Coordinates of C-alpha atoms and ligand atoms in Angstrom, one line a residue:
M1 CA 52.3 64.8 125.2
Y2 CA 55.2 64.7 122.8
A3 CA 54.1 62.4 120.0
T4 CA 57.1 60.9 118.3
R5 CA 57.2 60.1 114.7
S6 CA 59.0 56.9 115.5
T7 CA 56.0 55.5 117.3
Q8 CA 53.9 56.3 114.2
Y9 CA 56.0 54.4 111.8
A10 CA 58.8 52.5 113.5
T11 CA 56.4 50.1 115.2
R12 CA 55.4 47.2 113.1
N13 CA 51.9 46.5 112.0
T14 CA 50.7 45.3 115.4
D15 CA 47.0 45.6 114.3
L16 CA 47.6 42.5 112.4
L17 CA 48.8 40.4 115.3
I18 CA 46.9 37.3 115.9
P19 CA 46.1 36.5 119.5
Y20 CA 49.0 34.5 120.6
P21 CA 48.9 30.8 121.2
L22 CA 49.0 29.8 124.8
S23 CA 51.7 27.8 126.4
P24 CA 54.2 28.3 123.6
I25 CA 57.2 27.4 125.7
S26 CA 57.7 24.2 127.5
M27 CA 60.1 25.7 130.0
D28 CA 59.8 26.9 133.6
T29 CA 57.9 30.2 133.4
I30 CA 57.5 33.2 135.6
I31 CA 54.4 35.3 135.2
I32 CA 54.7 39.1 135.6
L33 CA 51.3 40.7 136.1
D34 CA 51.4 44.2 134.8
F35 CA 49.5 46.8 136.9
G36 CA 50.5 49.6 134.4
S37 CA 54.1 50.2 135.4
Q38 CA 56.3 52.1 132.9
Y39 CA 59.0 49.6 134.0
A40 CA 57.1 46.4 133.4
Q41 CA 59.1 45.4 130.3
L42 CA 62.3 45.9 132.3
I43 CA 61.2 43.4 134.9
A44 CA 60.7 40.9 132.1
R45 CA 64.1 41.7 130.7
R46 CA 65.8 41.2 134.0
V47 CA 64.1 37.8 134.5
R48 CA 65.1 36.7 131.1
E49 CA 68.6 37.8 131.7
A50 CA 68.6 35.4 134.7
G51 CA 68.0 32.7 132.0
V52 CA 64.4 32.2 133.0
Y53 CA 61.5 32.4 130.6
C54 CA 58.8 34.8 131.6
E55 CA 55.7 36.4 130.2
L56 CA 54.4 39.9 130.9
L57 CA 50.6 39.9 131.0
P58 CA 47.9 42.5 131.9
W59 CA 46.9 42.0 135.6
D60 CA 43.3 41.0 134.5
T61 CA 44.3 38.3 132.1
P62 CA 41.8 35.4 132.5
V63 CA 43.0 32.8 135.0
E64 CA 42.9 29.9 132.5
E65 CA 45.4 31.8 130.2
V66 CA 47.8 32.5 133.1
M67 CA 47.6 29.1 134.8
G68 CA 47.8 27.4 131.3
L69 CA 51.4 28.7 131.2
N70 CA 52.2 26.5 134.2
P71 CA 54.0 29.2 136.1
K72 CA 56.7 28.7 138.8
G73 CA 56.0 32.0 140.5
F74 CA 54.5 35.5 140.1
I75 CA 55.9 39.0 140.0
L76 CA 53.4 41.8 140.5
S77 CA 54.6 45.0 138.8
G78 CA 54.3 48.6 140.0
G79 CA 51.5 50.9 138.7
P80 CA 50.1 54.3 139.0
A81 CA 46.9 53.5 141.1
S82 CA 46.3 53.7 144.8
V83 CA 45.0 50.5 146.3
Y84 CA 42.0 52.1 147.9
A85 CA 40.8 53.9 144.7
P86 CA 37.5 52.5 143.5
D87 CA 38.8 50.9 140.3
A88 CA 42.2 50.0 141.6
P89 CA 43.5 46.8 140.1
Q90 CA 43.8 44.0 142.7
V91 CA 45.8 40.9 143.1
P92 CA 43.8 38.1 141.4
A93 CA 42.6 35.4 143.8
Y94 CA 44.2 32.6 141.8
V95 CA 47.7 34.1 142.5
L96 CA 47.2 33.6 146.2
Q97 CA 45.4 30.3 145.8
S98 CA 48.2 28.8 143.7
G99 CA 50.6 28.3 146.5
L100 CA 53.4 29.7 144.4
P101 CA 56.0 32.3 145.4
V102 CA 54.9 36.0 144.8
L103 CA 57.1 39.1 144.6
G104 CA 55.2 42.4 144.7
I105 CA 57.1 45.5 143.4
C106 CA 56.0 49.0 144.5
Y107 CA 52.2 49.0 143.7
G108 CA 52.5 45.2 143.5
M109 CA 53.6 45.2 147.1
Q110 CA 50.8 47.5 148.2
A111 CA 48.2 45.4 146.4
L112 CA 49.6 42.3 148.1
T113 CA 49.4 44.0 151.5
H114 CA 45.9 45.1 150.8
A115 CA 44.8 41.6 149.6
L116 CA 46.3 39.9 152.7
G117 CA 44.9 42.2 155.4
G118 CA 47.8 44.6 156.0
K119 CA 47.5 48.4 155.8
V120 CA 48.6 50.8 153.1
A121 CA 48.6 54.5 153.7
P122 CA 49.2 57.6 151.6
S123 CA 52.6 58.9 152.5
G124 CA 53.1 62.4 153.6
E125 CA 56.2 62.6 151.6
R126 CA 56.6 61.2 148.1
E127 CA 59.8 59.2 147.9
Y128 CA 61.4 59.5 144.5
G129 CA 65.0 58.8 143.5
P130 CA 67.9 57.1 145.1
A131 CA 67.6 55.7 148.6
R132 CA 69.6 53.6 151.0
L133 CA 67.9 50.4 152.1
S134 CA 68.9 48.8 155.5
T135 CA 68.1 45.2 155.9
L136 CA 66.2 44.4 159.1
K137 CA 66.3 40.7 158.7
K138 CA 68.6 39.0 156.2
N139 CA 66.7 36.6 154.0
L140 CA 66.9 34.7 150.7
L141 CA 65.9 37.8 148.7
L142 CA 67.9 40.4 150.5
P143 CA 71.0 38.6 152.0
D144 CA 73.1 41.7 152.5
A145 CA 73.1 44.4 155.2
D146 CA 72.2 47.3 152.9
Y147 CA 71.5 48.2 149.3
Q148 CA 71.4 51.2 147.0
V149 CA 68.0 51.3 145.5
W150 CA 65.6 53.4 143.4
M151 CA 62.3 54.5 144.8
S152 CA 59.3 56.0 143.1
H153 CA 56.1 55.9 145.2
G154 CA 53.6 57.9 147.1
D155 CA 51.6 55.4 149.2
R156 CA 53.5 53.1 151.6
I157 CA 53.0 50.1 153.9
E158 CA 51.9 51.0 157.4
E159 CA 51.2 47.5 158.7
V160 CA 52.4 44.3 157.2
P161 CA 49.7 41.6 156.7
P162 CA 49.5 38.7 159.3
G163 CA 52.4 36.3 158.8
F164 CA 54.7 38.9 157.3
L165 CA 57.8 40.5 158.7
P166 CA 59.3 43.8 157.8
L167 CA 62.6 42.9 156.0
A168 CA 64.1 46.3 155.3
R169 CA 63.6 50.0 155.8
S170 CA 64.7 53.3 154.1
D171 CA 64.6 56.8 155.5
N172 CA 61.1 57.5 154.2
S173 CA 59.7 53.9 154.3
P174 CA 59.8 52.1 157.6
I175 CA 58.7 49.0 155.7
A176 CA 60.6 49.2 152.4
A177 CA 60.6 45.4 152.1
M178 CA 58.5 42.7 153.7
G179 CA 58.1 38.9 153.5
D180 CA 56.2 35.9 154.6
L181 CA 59.1 33.5 154.5
S182 CA 57.0 30.3 154.9
R183 CA 54.6 31.2 152.1
K184 CA 57.4 32.7 150.0
Y185 CA 55.6 36.0 149.6
F186 CA 57.8 39.1 149.3
G187 CA 57.2 42.8 148.7
V188 CA 59.6 45.5 147.9
Q189 CA 58.8 49.2 147.8
F190 CA 61.8 50.0 145.5
H191 CA 62.3 49.1 141.9
P192 CA 64.8 46.3 141.5
E193 CA 64.3 46.3 137.7
V194 CA 65.8 49.7 136.9
H195 CA 69.6 50.2 136.6
H196 CA 69.6 52.8 139.3
T197 CA 69.2 49.8 141.7
P198 CA 72.6 48.3 141.0
S199 CA 72.0 45.0 142.6
G200 CA 68.4 44.8 141.4
G201 CA 69.2 42.2 138.8
Q202 CA 70.7 40.0 141.5
I203 CA 67.6 40.4 143.6
L204 CA 65.3 39.4 140.8
R205 CA 67.6 36.6 139.9
R206 CA 67.5 35.3 143.5
F207 CA 63.7 35.5 143.4
V208 CA 63.3 33.5 140.3
L209 CA 66.1 31.0 140.7
D210 CA 66.4 30.5 144.5
I211 CA 62.9 31.3 145.7
C212 CA 60.7 30.1 142.8
Q213 CA 63.4 27.5 141.9
A214 CA 62.8 28.0 138.2
A215 CA 65.4 26.4 136.0
A216 CA 67.6 28.7 133.9
E217 CA 66.8 27.1 130.6
W218 CA 66.3 30.2 128.4
T219 CA 69.4 30.1 126.3
P220 CA 69.7 31.0 122.6
E221 CA 70.1 27.3 121.7
A222 CA 66.9 26.4 123.7
I223 CA 65.0 29.3 122.1
I224 CA 66.0 28.0 118.6
Q225 CA 65.0 24.5 119.5
E226 CA 61.6 25.6 120.8
S227 CA 61.1 27.8 117.7
V228 CA 61.9 25.0 115.3
T229 CA 59.3 22.7 116.9
R230 CA 56.7 25.5 116.9
I231 CA 57.4 26.6 113.3
R232 CA 57.3 23.0 112.0
S233 CA 54.1 22.2 113.7
Q234 CA 52.5 25.4 112.4
V235 CA 53.5 25.2 108.8
R236 CA 53.9 21.5 108.2
D237 CA 54.7 21.0 104.6
E238 CA 53.3 24.3 103.3
R239 CA 55.5 26.9 101.7
V240 CA 56.4 30.1 103.6
L241 CA 57.3 33.5 102.2
A242 CA 59.6 36.0 104.0
A243 CA 60.5 39.6 103.0
V244 CA 64.1 40.3 104.1
S245 CA 65.2 44.0 104.3
G246 CA 68.6 43.5 105.8
G247 CA 67.3 44.8 109.1
V248 CA 68.0 42.7 112.2
D249 CA 64.5 41.5 112.9
S250 CA 63.5 40.4 109.4
S251 CA 66.9 38.7 108.9
V252 CA 66.8 36.7 112.2
A253 CA 63.2 35.8 111.6
A254 CA 64.0 34.5 108.1
A255 CA 67.1 32.7 109.4
L256 CA 65.1 31.0 112.1
V257 CA 62.4 29.8 109.8
H258 CA 65.0 28.6 107.3
H259 CA 66.7 26.7 110.1
A260 CA 63.4 25.0 110.9
I261 CA 62.0 24.2 107.4
G262 CA 64.9 24.7 104.9
E263 CA 63.8 25.0 101.3
Q264 CA 60.1 25.4 102.2
L265 CA 61.1 29.0 102.9
I266 CA 61.3 31.5 100.0
A267 CA 63.0 34.7 101.2
V268 CA 62.5 37.7 99.0
F269 CA 64.7 40.7 99.0
V270 CA 63.4 43.8 97.3
D271 CA 66.1 46.2 96.1
T272 CA 64.4 49.6 96.3
G273 CA 67.5 51.5 95.2
L274 CA 67.2 53.4 98.5
L275 CA 69.8 51.4 100.4
R276 CA 73.3 52.4 101.5
Q277 CA 76.5 51.8 99.5
G278 CA 77.0 48.1 98.7
E279 CA 74.2 47.1 101.1
N280 CA 72.0 45.2 98.5
L281 CA 74.9 42.9 97.5
Q282 CA 76.0 42.5 101.1
V283 CA 72.6 41.3 102.2
V284 CA 72.3 38.8 99.4
K285 CA 75.9 37.5 100.0
T286 CA 75.4 37.2 103.8
F287 CA 72.4 35.0 103.4
Q288 CA 74.0 32.9 100.8
Q289 CA 77.4 32.5 102.6
N290 CA 76.3 32.3 106.2
L291 CA 73.0 30.4 105.9
G292 CA 73.2 28.8 102.5
L293 CA 69.9 30.6 101.7
E294 CA 69.4 32.0 98.2
L295 CA 67.4 35.2 98.4
V296 CA 65.0 35.9 95.5
T297 CA 66.2 39.3 94.6
V298 CA 63.7 41.7 93.0
D299 CA 65.4 44.6 91.3
A300 CA 62.7 47.2 91.7
V301 CA 64.9 50.3 91.6
E302 CA 63.1 51.7 88.5
Q303 CA 59.7 51.1 90.1
F304 CA 60.6 53.1 93.2
M305 CA 62.4 55.9 91.5
R306 CA 59.7 56.7 88.9
P307 CA 56.9 57.7 91.3
L308 CA 59.3 59.6 93.5
Q309 CA 60.1 62.0 90.7
G310 CA 59.3 65.6 91.7
I311 CA 58.2 64.7 95.3
T312 CA 59.7 66.7 98.1
D313 CA 57.2 66.3 100.8
P314 CA 58.4 63.8 103.5
E315 CA 55.0 62.2 104.1
E316 CA 54.3 61.9 100.4
K317 CA 57.6 60.2 100.0
R318 CA 56.8 57.7 102.7
R319 CA 53.3 57.1 101.2
V320 CA 54.7 56.5 97.7
I321 CA 57.4 54.1 98.9
G322 CA 55.0 52.2 101.2
E323 CA 52.5 51.7 98.3
T324 CA 55.2 50.7 95.8
F325 CA 56.6 48.2 98.2
I326 CA 53.2 46.5 98.6
R327 CA 52.7 46.4 94.8
V328 CA 56.1 44.9 94.2
F329 CA 55.7 42.4 97.0
E330 CA 52.2 41.3 95.9
A331 CA 53.4 40.7 92.3
Q332 CA 56.3 38.7 93.6
A333 CA 54.1 36.6 95.9
R334 CA 51.8 35.8 93.0
E335 CA 54.7 34.8 90.8
L336 CA 55.9 32.5 93.5
G337 CA 52.5 30.7 93.6
S338 CA 51.0 32.6 96.6
P339 CA 52.4 30.7 99.5
R340 CA 50.1 30.3 102.4
F341 CA 52.4 31.6 105.2
L342 CA 54.3 34.8 105.6
V343 CA 57.1 35.4 108.1
Q344 CA 56.7 38.5 110.2
G345 CA 59.5 39.9 112.4
T346 CA 57.2 41.0 115.3
I347 CA 59.2 41.1 118.5
Y348 CA 58.0 40.8 122.1
P349 CA 57.8 44.6 122.9
D350 CA 55.3 44.9 120.0
V351 CA 53.2 42.1 121.4
V352 CA 53.3 43.4 125.0
E353 CA 52.5 47.0 123.9
S354 CA 49.5 45.9 121.9
S355 CA 48.0 44.2 124.9
A356 CA 49.2 46.4 127.8
P357 CA 46.9 48.4 130.1
D358 CA 46.6 52.2 129.5
R359 CA 50.4 52.8 129.3
A360 CA 50.8 52.1 125.6
Q361 CA 47.5 53.5 124.4
A362 CA 49.1 56.8 123.4
E363 CA 52.0 55.1 121.7
R364 CA 49.9 52.9 119.4
I365 CA 49.3 55.4 116.7
K366 CA 50.4 54.0 113.4
T367 CA 50.6 54.8 109.8
H368 CA 51.0 52.0 107.4
H369 CA 53.8 53.5 105.4
N370 CA 56.5 51.3 106.6
V371 CA 58.5 49.6 103.9
G372 CA 58.5 46.0 104.7
G373 CA 55.1 46.4 106.4
L374 CA 52.6 43.7 105.7
P375 CA 50.2 44.4 102.9
E376 CA 46.9 44.6 104.7
D377 CA 44.6 43.0 102.2
M378 CA 46.8 40.0 101.5
E379 CA 45.7 36.8 102.9
F380 CA 48.6 35.2 104.7
E381 CA 48.8 33.3 107.8
L382 CA 51.5 34.7 109.9
V383 CA 54.6 32.9 111.2
E384 CA 56.1 35.1 114.0
P385 CA 59.1 33.3 115.3
L386 CA 60.4 36.3 117.3
R387 CA 57.2 37.2 119.1
Y388 CA 58.5 36.0 122.5
L389 CA 61.9 37.7 122.2
F390 CA 63.4 41.0 123.3
K391 CA 65.7 42.7 120.9
D392 CA 68.9 41.5 122.7
E393 CA 67.5 37.9 122.5
V394 CA 66.8 38.4 118.8
R395 CA 70.5 39.3 118.4
A396 CA 71.7 36.4 120.5
V397 CA 69.6 34.0 118.4
G398 CA 70.8 35.6 115.2
T399 CA 74.4 35.1 116.3
A400 CA 73.8 31.5 117.4
L401 CA 72.3 30.8 113.9
G402 CA 75.5 32.1 112.3
L403 CA 74.5 35.6 111.1
P404 CA 77.5 37.9 111.2
G405 CA 78.1 40.7 113.7
E406 CA 77.7 43.4 111.1
L407 CA 74.1 42.3 110.5
V408 CA 73.1 41.4 114.0
W409 CA 74.5 44.6 115.5
R410 CA 73.4 46.9 112.7
Q411 CA 72.2 50.3 113.6
P412 CA 68.5 50.9 112.8
F413 CA 67.8 52.1 109.3
P414 CA 64.4 53.6 108.4
G415 CA 62.0 51.6 106.2
P416 CA 61.9 54.3 103.5
G417 CA 65.7 54.2 103.4
L418 CA 67.8 57.0 102.0
A419 CA 64.7 58.7 100.6
V420 CA 64.1 60.3 104.0
R421 CA 67.8 61.3 104.2
C422 CA 67.8 62.9 100.8
L423 CA 65.9 66.1 101.5
G424 CA 64.2 67.6 98.5
E425 CA 63.8 65.5 95.4
V426 CA 65.1 61.9 95.4
T427 CA 67.2 61.4 92.2
E428 CA 69.8 58.8 91.3
E429 CA 72.5 61.5 91.2
R430 CA 71.6 62.9 94.6
L431 CA 71.4 59.4 96.1
E432 CA 74.9 58.7 94.8
K433 CA 76.3 61.7 96.6
L434 CA 74.5 60.8 99.8
R435 CA 75.8 57.2 99.6
A436 CA 79.3 58.3 99.1
A437 CA 79.2 60.8 102.0
D438 CA 77.5 58.2 104.2
A439 CA 80.2 55.6 103.4
I440 CA 82.9 58.0 104.5
L441 CA 81.2 58.7 107.8
T442 CA 80.7 55.0 108.5
E443 CA 84.2 54.1 107.6
E444 CA 85.7 56.8 109.9
L445 CA 83.4 56.0 112.8
Q446 CA 84.2 52.3 112.5
A447 CA 87.9 53.0 112.4
A448 CA 87.5 55.2 115.5
G449 CA 85.5 52.4 117.3
L450 CA 82.5 54.6 117.5
L451 CA 80.0 52.5 115.6
Q452 CA 78.2 50.5 118.3
M453 CA 78.6 47.2 116.5
G454 CA 79.3 44.2 118.5
K455 CA 78.5 45.7 121.8
R456 CA 75.7 45.0 124.1
D457 CA 73.0 47.7 124.4
R458 CA 73.9 48.8 127.9
E459 CA 77.6 49.3 127.1
I460 CA 77.1 52.0 124.5
S461 CA 80.0 54.3 124.2
G462 CA 79.9 55.3 120.6
T463 CA 76.9 56.2 118.5
A464 CA 73.5 54.4 118.6
Q465 CA 72.8 55.8 115.1
A466 CA 75.0 57.8 112.8
F467 CA 74.4 58.9 109.2
T468 CA 74.6 61.7 106.7
V469 CA 71.7 63.8 105.3
L470 CA 71.8 65.5 101.9
L471 CA 70.4 69.0 102.2
P472 CA 68.5 70.7 99.4
V473 CA 70.4 74.0 99.8
R474 CA 73.4 75.2 97.9
S475 CA 76.1 77.5 99.3
V476 CA 79.2 79.2 98.0
G477 CA 82.6 77.8 98.5
V478 CA 86.1 78.0 97.1
M479 CA 88.1 75.1 95.8
G480 CA 91.6 75.8 94.4
D481 CA 91.0 79.1 92.6
Q482 CA 87.5 78.2 91.7
R483 CA 84.2 79.5 93.2
T484 CA 81.8 76.6 93.9
Y485 CA 78.1 76.6 94.4
Q486 CA 77.1 73.2 95.6
E487 CA 75.0 71.2 98.0
A488 CA 75.7 70.6 101.7
V489 CA 75.7 67.4 103.8
A490 CA 74.7 67.2 107.5
I491 CA 76.1 64.6 109.8
R492 CA 73.7 63.2 112.3
A493 CA 75.1 61.1 115.2
V494 CA 73.2 60.3 118.3
T495 CA 73.4 58.4 121.6
T496 CA 70.2 56.9 122.9
E497 CA 69.0 53.8 124.7
D498 CA 65.5 53.6 123.2
F499 CA 65.3 55.9 120.2
M500 CA 62.4 57.7 121.9
T501 CA 64.7 60.4 123.2
A502 CA 68.2 61.0 122.0
D503 CA 71.2 63.3 122.5
W504 CA 73.7 64.3 119.9
A505 CA 77.0 62.4 120.1
R506 CA 79.9 64.4 121.4
L507 CA 82.2 63.2 118.6
P508 CA 85.8 64.3 118.8
H509 CA 86.4 67.5 116.9
D510 CA 89.4 66.1 115.0
L511 CA 87.3 63.2 113.8
L512 CA 84.6 65.5 112.7
G513 CA 87.2 67.6 110.9
R514 CA 88.6 64.6 109.1
I515 CA 85.2 63.4 108.0
A516 CA 84.2 66.8 106.7
N517 CA 87.5 67.1 104.8
R518 CA 87.1 63.7 103.2
I519 CA 83.5 64.3 102.2
V520 CA 84.2 67.7 100.5
N521 CA 87.3 66.3 98.8
E522 CA 86.0 63.0 97.7
V523 CA 82.3 63.5 97.0
H524 CA 81.8 65.5 93.9
G525 CA 79.1 68.2 94.2
I526 CA 79.4 68.7 98.0
N527 CA 81.3 71.8 99.3
R528 CA 80.1 72.1 102.9
V529 CA 79.5 69.8 105.9
V530 CA 77.5 70.7 109.0
Y531 CA 77.1 68.8 112.3
D532 CA 73.6 68.5 113.7
I533 CA 73.7 69.4 117.5
T534 CA 70.0 69.1 118.3
S535 CA 68.7 66.5 120.7
K536 CA 65.4 64.7 120.4
P537 CA 63.1 66.2 121.5
P538 CA 62.7 68.8 120.1
A539 CA 64.2 67.5 116.9
T540 CA 63.8 63.9 115.7
I541 CA 66.7 61.6 114.9
E542 CA 65.9 61.5 111.1
W543 CA 65.4 64.7 109.3
E544 CA 62.2 63.7 107.5
Ligands
XMP1 P1 62.9 59.6 114.6 O1 63.4 60.3 113.4 O2 61.4 59.6 114.7 O3 63.3 58.1 114.5 O4 63.5 60.2 115.9 C1 63.4 57.2 115.6 C2 63.9 55.9 115.1 O5 63.1 55.3 114.1 C3 63.8 55.1 112.9 N1 62.8 55.3 111.8 C4 62.1 54.4 111.1 N2 62.1 53.0 111.3 N3 60.5 52.9 109.5 C5 61.3 52.3 110.5 O6 61.3 51.1 110.6 C6 60.5 54.2 109.3 O7 59.8 54.7 108.4 C7 61.4 55.0 110.1 N4 61.6 56.3 110.2 C8 62.5 56.5 111.2 C9 64.9 56.1 112.9 O8 66.0 55.7 112.0 C10 65.3 56.1 114.4 O9 66.1 54.9 114.7

């Protein structure tokens, strides 16, 4: 299996997650039971997009935990098993005893069929890809005559359970949807959660709003209100520390805690000297102007640069930076009288992945080199205001709290900062060159409308991430009548939805030409610019 570096370091320190408190949200809740589907998180996102709060839990979560959340309905996810296999996950009895509406998706439908006395059979043909669904009996879930859907299944329903009707068919599945309309049980063989099922979002919306009758209460304002109550009851009058890096999650987490407890929050910004042009001042100014929050700024540039001297190995750079960050942060925390609580920007996908069945096992490899990562031996109680939120919800909350678009829609930036984009030794002089080149790239992309700022994830037309890399090679050039022998810069610009795979951005040639020209003319010491046209895999997005 292709092991990505990003999963090693881009994930946060999920080892340190505390088991999450139950019933955190006093809103109508839908429970999605995860049978190991690779799309489980997408189901949750679609439900949340319908404005309804939901939780994604492993299928074998204890009944008290699930029912403690006071659900309005259940969605059973797909999964890789076959219902008749010896250890196949089954629909928990409490789901059927609850009297609540149930929607089974793919394996979830098969498990429901099996549990209620219908028949599931291995299909002669595996059905994978787009399919046309014809409705046999119009109903609340499927009110239209036909649908374009996405299939991915082997087994199929041969006989619906007593009380059920076949509701739709496809070429390969005579029973592609079924329902017991009086008990409000539904099953669909296709995947409504993926975007290849264009009206899938509507189908899920009808299930949660019309069939489960859950109220659409999950708005940024409501999220903020809930969080404020929860944060206040957790920390009471204690002081809380937050490390702000300028990244989206740490910024929104700090903003939310500040909104809840005001001056009890002390937000620390460590200037590592490895940020982009003007970024340190911008972060401090943004917090001050938009939130009225004074960041405690620690100028640690010297402390980071010294141990980086002479180091060229990428892993060694990460290690040194990670360790330095922890030392600097520890010293600062002591100076501030060691507050009892620490804000952590853990978001919902981290929480879900650390508790999911098999699926995420392979992805949970971590090193602890991430700048901004929590010092492991420090004794803090964690405040995690984003642990129920997906990334787009984090952005919506950030916006509602008054954080500016440039911050909320920022492209990701690696924890070790420019150190991993300055190949070879990291020196002040080389960082300056890199910063200047990077600023030109950003400016030109922004002018061309190709920085993804301000757009929603699914409307990406520009670059998901774009930056320059300073290469430790020198090449010959000619400027005026002079021979030059200088360093080169690589431009890296990618399109991606999830950063696990990526393609190089097809930037217009004229634009690339203009950027190259400006870099060579304006950045002293650079005489060549190259464009990186490798996808990920086999390359990674960052060069180190
Ligand atoms: P790669 O280079 O593995 O990067 O394709 C995938 C994504 O992760 C970001 N990245 C990091 N994020 N700490 C982070 O928080 C890090 O050390 C780190 N290194 C890479 C990278 O920018 C890309 O978005």
